[in-house]
GROMACS .gro file of C-alpha atoms in nm:
model
  292
    1MET     CA    1  -1.691  -0.460   3.771
    2PRO     CA    2  -1.830  -0.481   3.414
    3SER     CA    3  -2.204  -0.550   3.424
    4THR     CA    4  -2.315  -0.541   3.061
    5LEU     CA    5  -2.206  -0.705   2.737
    6ARG     CA    6  -2.102  -0.362   2.609
    7ASP     CA    7  -1.880  -0.312   2.914
    8LEU     CA    8  -1.697  -0.640   2.853
    9GLY     CA    9  -1.680  -0.652   2.472
   10GLU     CA   10  -1.709  -0.955   2.244
   11ASN     CA   11  -1.379  -1.131   2.320
   12ALA     CA   12  -1.419  -1.113   2.698
   13VAL     CA   13  -1.783  -1.224   2.675
   14LEU     CA   14  -1.680  -1.531   2.476
   15GLU     CA   15  -1.410  -1.616   2.729
   16ARG     CA   16  -1.666  -1.609   3.010
   17ILE     CA   17  -1.915  -1.821   2.817
   18LEU     CA   18  -1.655  -2.083   2.728
   19ALA     CA   19  -1.551  -2.109   3.093
   20THR     CA   20  -1.907  -2.211   3.188
   21LEU     CA   21  -1.946  -2.490   2.933
   22CYS     CA   22  -1.956  -2.849   3.051
   23PRO     CA   23  -1.681  -3.079   2.922
   24ALA     CA   24  -1.788  -3.203   2.581
   25ALA     CA   25  -1.778  -3.548   2.434
   26PRO     CA   26  -1.437  -3.617   2.282
   27MET     CA   27  -1.365  -3.395   1.983
   28LEU     CA   28  -1.050  -3.300   1.798
   29VAL     CA   29  -1.109  -2.923   1.812
   30GLY     CA   30  -1.366  -2.757   2.038
   31PRO     CA   31  -1.486  -2.399   2.075
   32GLY     CA   32  -1.254  -2.116   1.975
   33ASP     CA   33  -1.169  -2.186   1.612
   34ASP     CA   34  -1.359  -2.117   1.290
   35CYS     CA   35  -1.517  -2.464   1.316
   36ALA     CA   36  -1.526  -2.749   1.562
   37VAL     CA   37  -1.365  -3.071   1.439
   38VAL     CA   38  -1.493  -3.421   1.519
   39ALA     CA   39  -1.338  -3.750   1.408
   40ARG     CA   40  -1.545  -3.927   1.139
   41ASP     CA   41  -1.350  -4.219   0.995
   42ALA     CA   42  -1.003  -4.311   0.873
   43ALA     CA   43  -1.030  -4.078   0.573
   44TRP     CA   44  -1.224  -3.774   0.694
   45ASP     CA   45  -1.294  -3.553   0.994
   46THR     CA   46  -1.622  -3.365   1.031
   47LEU     CA   47  -1.640  -2.985   1.056
   48LEU     CA   48  -1.923  -2.819   1.253
   49LYS     CA   49  -2.014  -2.454   1.214
   50THR     CA   50  -2.299  -2.219   1.302
   51ASP     CA   51  -2.335  -1.857   1.196
   52VAL     CA   52  -2.604  -1.589   1.214
   53VAL     CA   53  -2.700  -1.274   1.024
   54VAL     CA   54  -2.914  -1.004   1.183
   55GLU     CA   55  -3.108  -0.727   1.013
   56GLY     CA   56  -2.955  -0.390   1.090
   57ILE     CA   57  -2.608  -0.536   1.144
   58HIS     CA   58  -2.526  -0.766   0.853
   59PHE     CA   59  -2.778  -0.625   0.604
   60THR     CA   60  -3.041  -0.353   0.583
   61ARG     CA   61  -3.418  -0.378   0.561
   62ASP     CA   62  -3.410  -0.285   0.190
   63THR     CA   63  -3.150  -0.550   0.093
   64ALA     CA   64  -3.284  -0.788  -0.172
   65PRO     CA   65  -3.402  -1.112  -0.002
   66GLU     CA   66  -3.201  -1.331  -0.239
   67ARG     CA   67  -2.882  -1.153  -0.137
   68ILE     CA   68  -2.967  -1.185   0.233
   69GLY     CA   69  -3.013  -1.561   0.200
   70ARG     CA   70  -2.699  -1.600  -0.005
   71LYS     CA   71  -2.493  -1.410   0.251
   72ALA     CA   72  -2.635  -1.609   0.542
   73LEU     CA   73  -2.507  -1.935   0.397
   74ALA     CA   74  -2.189  -1.789   0.245
   75ARG     CA   75  -2.063  -1.670   0.585
   76ALA     CA   76  -2.072  -2.023   0.722
   77VAL     CA   77  -1.913  -2.164   0.405
   78SER     CA   78  -1.630  -1.912   0.447
   79ASP     CA   79  -1.551  -2.065   0.787
   80ILE     CA   80  -1.537  -2.413   0.634
   81ALA     CA   81  -1.287  -2.272   0.382
   82ALA     CA   82  -1.078  -2.135   0.669
   83MET     CA   83  -1.030  -2.490   0.798
   84GLY     CA   84  -0.932  -2.620   0.454
   85GLY     CA   85  -1.257  -2.816   0.425
   86ILE     CA   86  -1.549  -2.892   0.196
   87PRO     CA   87  -1.907  -2.794   0.296
   88GLU     CA   88  -2.174  -3.064   0.307
   89HIS     CA   89  -2.510  -3.019   0.487
   90ALA     CA   90  -2.692  -2.712   0.620
   91LEU     CA   91  -2.978  -2.648   0.862
   92ILE     CA   92  -3.149  -2.309   0.831
   93THR     CA   93  -3.327  -2.133   1.118
   94LEU     CA   94  -3.539  -1.831   1.020
   95LEU     CA   95  -3.670  -1.585   1.280
   96VAL     CA   96  -3.899  -1.324   1.125
   97HIS     CA   97  -4.192  -1.100   1.214
   98PRO     CA   98  -4.527  -1.232   1.082
   99ASN     CA   99  -4.584  -0.914   0.879
  100ARG     CA  100  -4.288  -0.990   0.650
  101SER     CA  101  -4.411  -1.088   0.303
  102VAL     CA  102  -4.418  -1.446   0.179
  103ALA     CA  103  -4.231  -1.330  -0.131
  104ALA     CA  104  -3.945  -1.201   0.086
  105VAL     CA  105  -3.911  -1.534   0.265
  106GLU     CA  106  -3.921  -1.722  -0.064
  107GLY     CA  107  -3.650  -1.491  -0.195
  108ILE     CA  108  -3.428  -1.564   0.105
  109TYR     CA  109  -3.448  -1.936   0.038
  110LYS     CA  110  -3.382  -1.881  -0.334
  111GLY     CA  111  -3.058  -1.709  -0.239
  112ILE     CA  112  -2.966  -1.986   0.001
  113SER     CA  113  -3.044  -2.252  -0.259
  114ALA     CA  114  -2.839  -2.082  -0.530
  115LEU     CA  115  -2.524  -2.075  -0.317
  116ALA     CA  116  -2.591  -2.428  -0.191
  117ALA     CA  117  -2.604  -2.551  -0.551
  118GLN     CA  118  -2.278  -2.371  -0.630
  119PHE     CA  119  -2.093  -2.556  -0.353
  120GLY     CA  120  -2.277  -2.889  -0.355
  121ILE     CA  121  -2.442  -2.829  -0.019
  122SER     CA  122  -2.764  -3.008   0.075
  123ILE     CA  123  -3.023  -2.814   0.274
  124ALA     CA  124  -3.115  -3.078   0.530
  125GLY     CA  125  -3.387  -2.891   0.717
  126GLY     CA  126  -3.419  -2.621   0.979
  127GLU     CA  127  -3.670  -2.422   1.182
  128THR     CA  128  -3.888  -2.114   1.153
  129ALA     CA  129  -4.022  -1.897   1.436
  130ALA     CA  130  -4.200  -1.565   1.472
  131LEU     CA  131  -4.020  -1.263   1.612
  132PRO     CA  132  -4.229  -1.047   1.846
  133TYR     CA  133  -4.081  -0.734   1.686
  134ASP     CA  134  -4.018  -0.629   1.327
  135GLY     CA  135  -3.691  -0.781   1.215
  136LEU     CA  136  -3.519  -1.075   1.052
  137VAL     CA  137  -3.257  -1.320   1.181
  138ILE     CA  138  -3.116  -1.619   0.993
  139ASN     CA  139  -2.899  -1.883   1.159
  140VAL     CA  140  -2.713  -2.143   0.956
  141ALA     CA  141  -2.573  -2.465   1.101
  142LEU     CA  142  -2.333  -2.621   0.852
  143THR     CA  143  -2.131  -2.941   0.840
  144GLY     CA  144  -1.829  -3.010   0.626
  145ARG     CA  145  -1.546  -3.252   0.588
  146VAL     CA  146  -1.168  -3.228   0.581
  147GLU     CA  147  -0.905  -3.495   0.539
  148ALA     CA  148  -0.836  -3.671   0.870
  149GLY     CA  149  -0.590  -3.471   1.076
  150ALA     CA  150  -0.559  -3.199   0.811
  151ALA     CA  151  -0.784  -2.920   0.946
  152VAL     CA  152  -0.596  -2.591   0.952
  153LEU     CA  153  -0.635  -2.422   1.292
  154ARG     CA  154  -0.580  -2.070   1.421
  155SER     CA  155  -0.335  -2.200   1.680
  156GLY     CA  156  -0.052  -2.344   1.469
  157GLY     CA  157   0.148  -2.031   1.394
  158SER     CA  158   0.506  -1.979   1.512
  159PRO     CA  159   0.737  -1.678   1.537
  160GLY     CA  160   0.886  -1.607   1.195
  161ASP     CA  161   0.588  -1.736   1.001
  162LEU     CA  162   0.485  -1.499   0.723
  163ILE     CA  163   0.134  -1.349   0.732
  164TYR     CA  164  -0.072  -1.344   0.412
  165VAL     CA  165  -0.418  -1.239   0.298
  166SER     CA  166  -0.588  -1.384  -0.007
  167GLY     CA  167  -0.719  -1.064  -0.166
  168PRO     CA  168  -0.768  -0.688  -0.146
  169LEU     CA  169  -0.947  -0.552   0.158
  170GLY     CA  170  -1.171  -0.265   0.264
  171GLY     CA  171  -1.492  -0.096   0.155
  172SER     CA  172  -1.702  -0.410   0.178
  173PHE     CA  173  -2.027  -0.235   0.272
  174PRO     CA  174  -2.028   0.056   0.025
  175SER     CA  175  -1.919  -0.180  -0.256
  176GLU     CA  176  -2.171  -0.444  -0.141
  177HIS     CA  177  -1.896  -0.705  -0.150
  178HIS     CA  178  -2.028  -0.818   0.189
  179LEU     CA  179  -2.339  -0.947   0.011
  180ASP     CA  180  -2.184  -1.093  -0.304
  181PHE     CA  181  -1.848  -1.239  -0.195
  182THR     CA  182  -1.752  -1.590  -0.298
  183PRO     CA  183  -1.628  -1.807  -0.008
  184ARG     CA  184  -1.268  -1.909  -0.065
  185ILE     CA  185  -1.327  -2.285  -0.069
  186GLU     CA  186  -1.151  -2.338  -0.403
  187LEU     CA  187  -0.850  -2.129  -0.306
  188ALA     CA  188  -0.806  -2.303   0.029
  189ARG     CA  189  -0.828  -2.643  -0.135
  190ALA     CA  190  -0.583  -2.534  -0.407
  191ILE     CA  191  -0.332  -2.420  -0.144
  192LEU     CA  192  -0.343  -2.759   0.026
  193SER     CA  193  -0.337  -2.947  -0.306
  194ALA     CA  194  -0.019  -2.761  -0.401
  195GLY     CA  195   0.152  -2.908  -0.095
  196ILE     CA  196   0.143  -2.574   0.085
  197ARG     CA  197   0.053  -2.622   0.451
  198PRO     CA  198  -0.057  -2.304   0.631
  199SER     CA  199   0.051  -2.308   0.994
  200ALA     CA  200  -0.262  -2.111   1.088
  201MET     CA  201  -0.565  -1.981   0.900
  202MET     CA  202  -0.899  -1.807   0.954
  203ASP     CA  203  -1.144  -1.606   0.747
  204LEU     CA  204  -1.160  -1.227   0.765
  205SER     CA  205  -1.510  -1.141   0.881
  206ASP     CA  206  -1.429  -0.872   1.140
  207GLY     CA  207  -1.128  -0.715   0.969
  208VAL     CA  208  -0.754  -0.774   1.000
  209ALA     CA  209  -0.742  -0.536   1.296
  210ALA     CA  210  -0.975  -0.764   1.495
  211ASP     CA  211  -0.900  -1.104   1.345
  212LEU     CA  212  -0.519  -1.104   1.327
  213PRO     CA  213  -0.484  -1.046   1.704
  214ARG     CA  214  -0.716  -1.345   1.757
  215LEU     CA  215  -0.504  -1.568   1.532
  216ALA     CA  216  -0.182  -1.447   1.693
  217ALA     CA  217  -0.319  -1.498   2.045
  218ALA     CA  218  -0.434  -1.852   1.957
  219SER     CA  219  -0.082  -1.921   1.828
  220ARG     CA  220   0.076  -1.754   2.136
  221CYS     CA  221   0.258  -1.507   1.914
  222GLY     CA  222   0.277  -1.138   1.844
  223PHE     CA  223   0.280  -0.988   1.497
  224GLU     CA  224   0.420  -0.706   1.288
  225ILE     CA  225   0.237  -0.558   0.990
  226THR     CA  226   0.399  -0.371   0.702
  227PRO     CA  227   0.123  -0.121   0.616
  228HIS     CA  228   0.229  -0.046   0.258
  229LEU     CA  229   0.202  -0.417   0.174
  230VAL     CA  230  -0.166  -0.440   0.273
  231PRO     CA  231  -0.372  -0.482  -0.048
  232CYS     CA  232  -0.650  -0.223  -0.060
  233ASN     CA  233  -0.962  -0.215  -0.273
  234PRO     CA  234  -0.990   0.093  -0.499
  235GLY     CA  235  -1.065   0.406  -0.301
  236CYS     CA  236  -0.978   0.250   0.036
  237THR     CA  237  -0.705   0.355   0.275
  238VAL     CA  238  -0.486   0.109   0.461
  239GLU     CA  239  -0.679   0.189   0.778
  240GLN     CA  240  -1.006   0.099   0.606
  241ALA     CA  241  -0.852  -0.220   0.463
  242LEU     CA  242  -0.750  -0.326   0.812
  243SER     CA  243  -1.063  -0.221   0.997
  244ASP     CA  244  -1.373  -0.225   0.776
  245GLY     CA  245  -1.435  -0.601   0.802
  246GLU     CA  246  -1.672  -0.827   0.607
  247ASP     CA  247  -1.399  -0.904   0.352
  248TYR     CA  248  -1.431  -1.285   0.374
  249GLU     CA  249  -1.079  -1.334   0.243
  250LEU     CA  250  -0.843  -1.582   0.404
  251LEU     CA  251  -0.589  -1.473   0.664
  252LEU     CA  252  -0.311  -1.730   0.689
  253THR     CA  253   0.044  -1.784   0.802
  254LEU     CA  254   0.315  -1.987   0.631
  255PRO     CA  255   0.654  -2.101   0.756
  256ALA     CA  256   0.919  -1.911   0.562
  257GLU     CA  257   1.057  -2.233   0.416
  258GLN     CA  258   0.728  -2.289   0.232
  259SER     CA  259   0.749  -1.961   0.044
  260HIS     CA  260   0.922  -2.136  -0.248
  261LEU     CA  261   0.618  -2.364  -0.287
  262LEU     CA  262   0.397  -2.059  -0.312
  263SER     CA  263   0.632  -1.903  -0.570
  264ALA     CA  264   0.624  -2.223  -0.775
  265SER     CA  265   0.243  -2.235  -0.779
  266ASN     CA  266  -0.008  -2.015  -0.962
  267ILE     CA  267  -0.164  -1.915  -0.630
  268LYS     CA  268  -0.169  -1.542  -0.556
  269LEU     CA  269  -0.143  -1.442  -0.192
  270PHE     CA  270  -0.043  -1.105  -0.046
  271PRO     CA  271   0.226  -1.094   0.227
  272ILE     CA  272   0.146  -0.831   0.491
  273GLY     CA  273   0.369  -0.911   0.787
  274VAL     CA  274   0.521  -1.170   1.018
  275LEU     CA  275   0.442  -1.344   1.346
  276THR     CA  276   0.679  -1.248   1.628
  277GLU     CA  277   0.793  -1.380   1.964
  278SER     CA  278   0.639  -1.112   2.182
  279PRO     CA  279   0.261  -1.123   2.223
  280GLN     CA  280   0.167  -0.770   2.125
  281ASN     CA  281  -0.118  -0.595   1.950
  282GLN     CA  282  -0.020  -0.307   1.726
  283LEU     CA  283  -0.367  -0.286   1.571
  284SER     CA  284  -0.694  -0.137   1.688
  285GLY     CA  285  -1.029  -0.134   1.514
  286GLY     CA  286  -1.229  -0.390   1.325
  287TRP     CA  287  -1.574  -0.512   1.420
  288GLN     CA  288  -1.646  -0.614   1.779
  289HIS     CA  289  -1.996  -0.727   1.868
  290PHE     CA  290  -2.146  -0.548   2.172
  291SER     CA  291  -1.910  -0.252   2.121
  292HIS     CA  292  -2.093  -0.081   1.835
   0.00000   0.00000   0.00000
């Protein structure tokens, strides 16, 4: 009988937590996708997202504060992009040891503010608290909006749908892409504006090897990957492209009949495989919390 979080692993831990939650007030999409979705009005639905970065996992002690703050907000914005939405309001919670310098904290908020300005996000408030040990944790709660009924979920894929990624993968930490990536809001909105309707979509934070099985499982499908089609960053192997994580590209599926719409647009996506009938996992690797 598993007794620790490490014994269970991230996916099994989440399944147990979700099973204990009380039934929520009516919502369109609850836990288990990149964002929750709540009805707003006839025109828009509301997206709800929270995300956290932890020193020693998502950044190092010597990372520039501005880049830490930027990444903290950008991760949550990337999840809004994965739903096809537009970010709106953020609440920032900062947990930090009292010995951390004032200049460092100011730098964190400069980084947050710079990305917020880029995407038209208002910083609506937040919370600060002291950590009893030396470290730094930033949690971001973010709202967004998406056209009513138009949120793209992980669960809409079907056998035969083509699998795409939105850019080259791998080497995010040594290249520092994990700090400086641009959330794919504009690309996701351009895809929808072109009349292309992904059947399923999520952002790649843990790597294709971890995230594609999640998307396929949500869609009750299996998948097949064609390794030589996987776009790799310079110097990266296919294995690194699939497993390194922190790419923050979009992972999406399209019905084959929509491929002509993609060809007719100026949107560049990279086909890497197909969803299949049989639920199967031919990939291993990627980031799993509690297992590292």
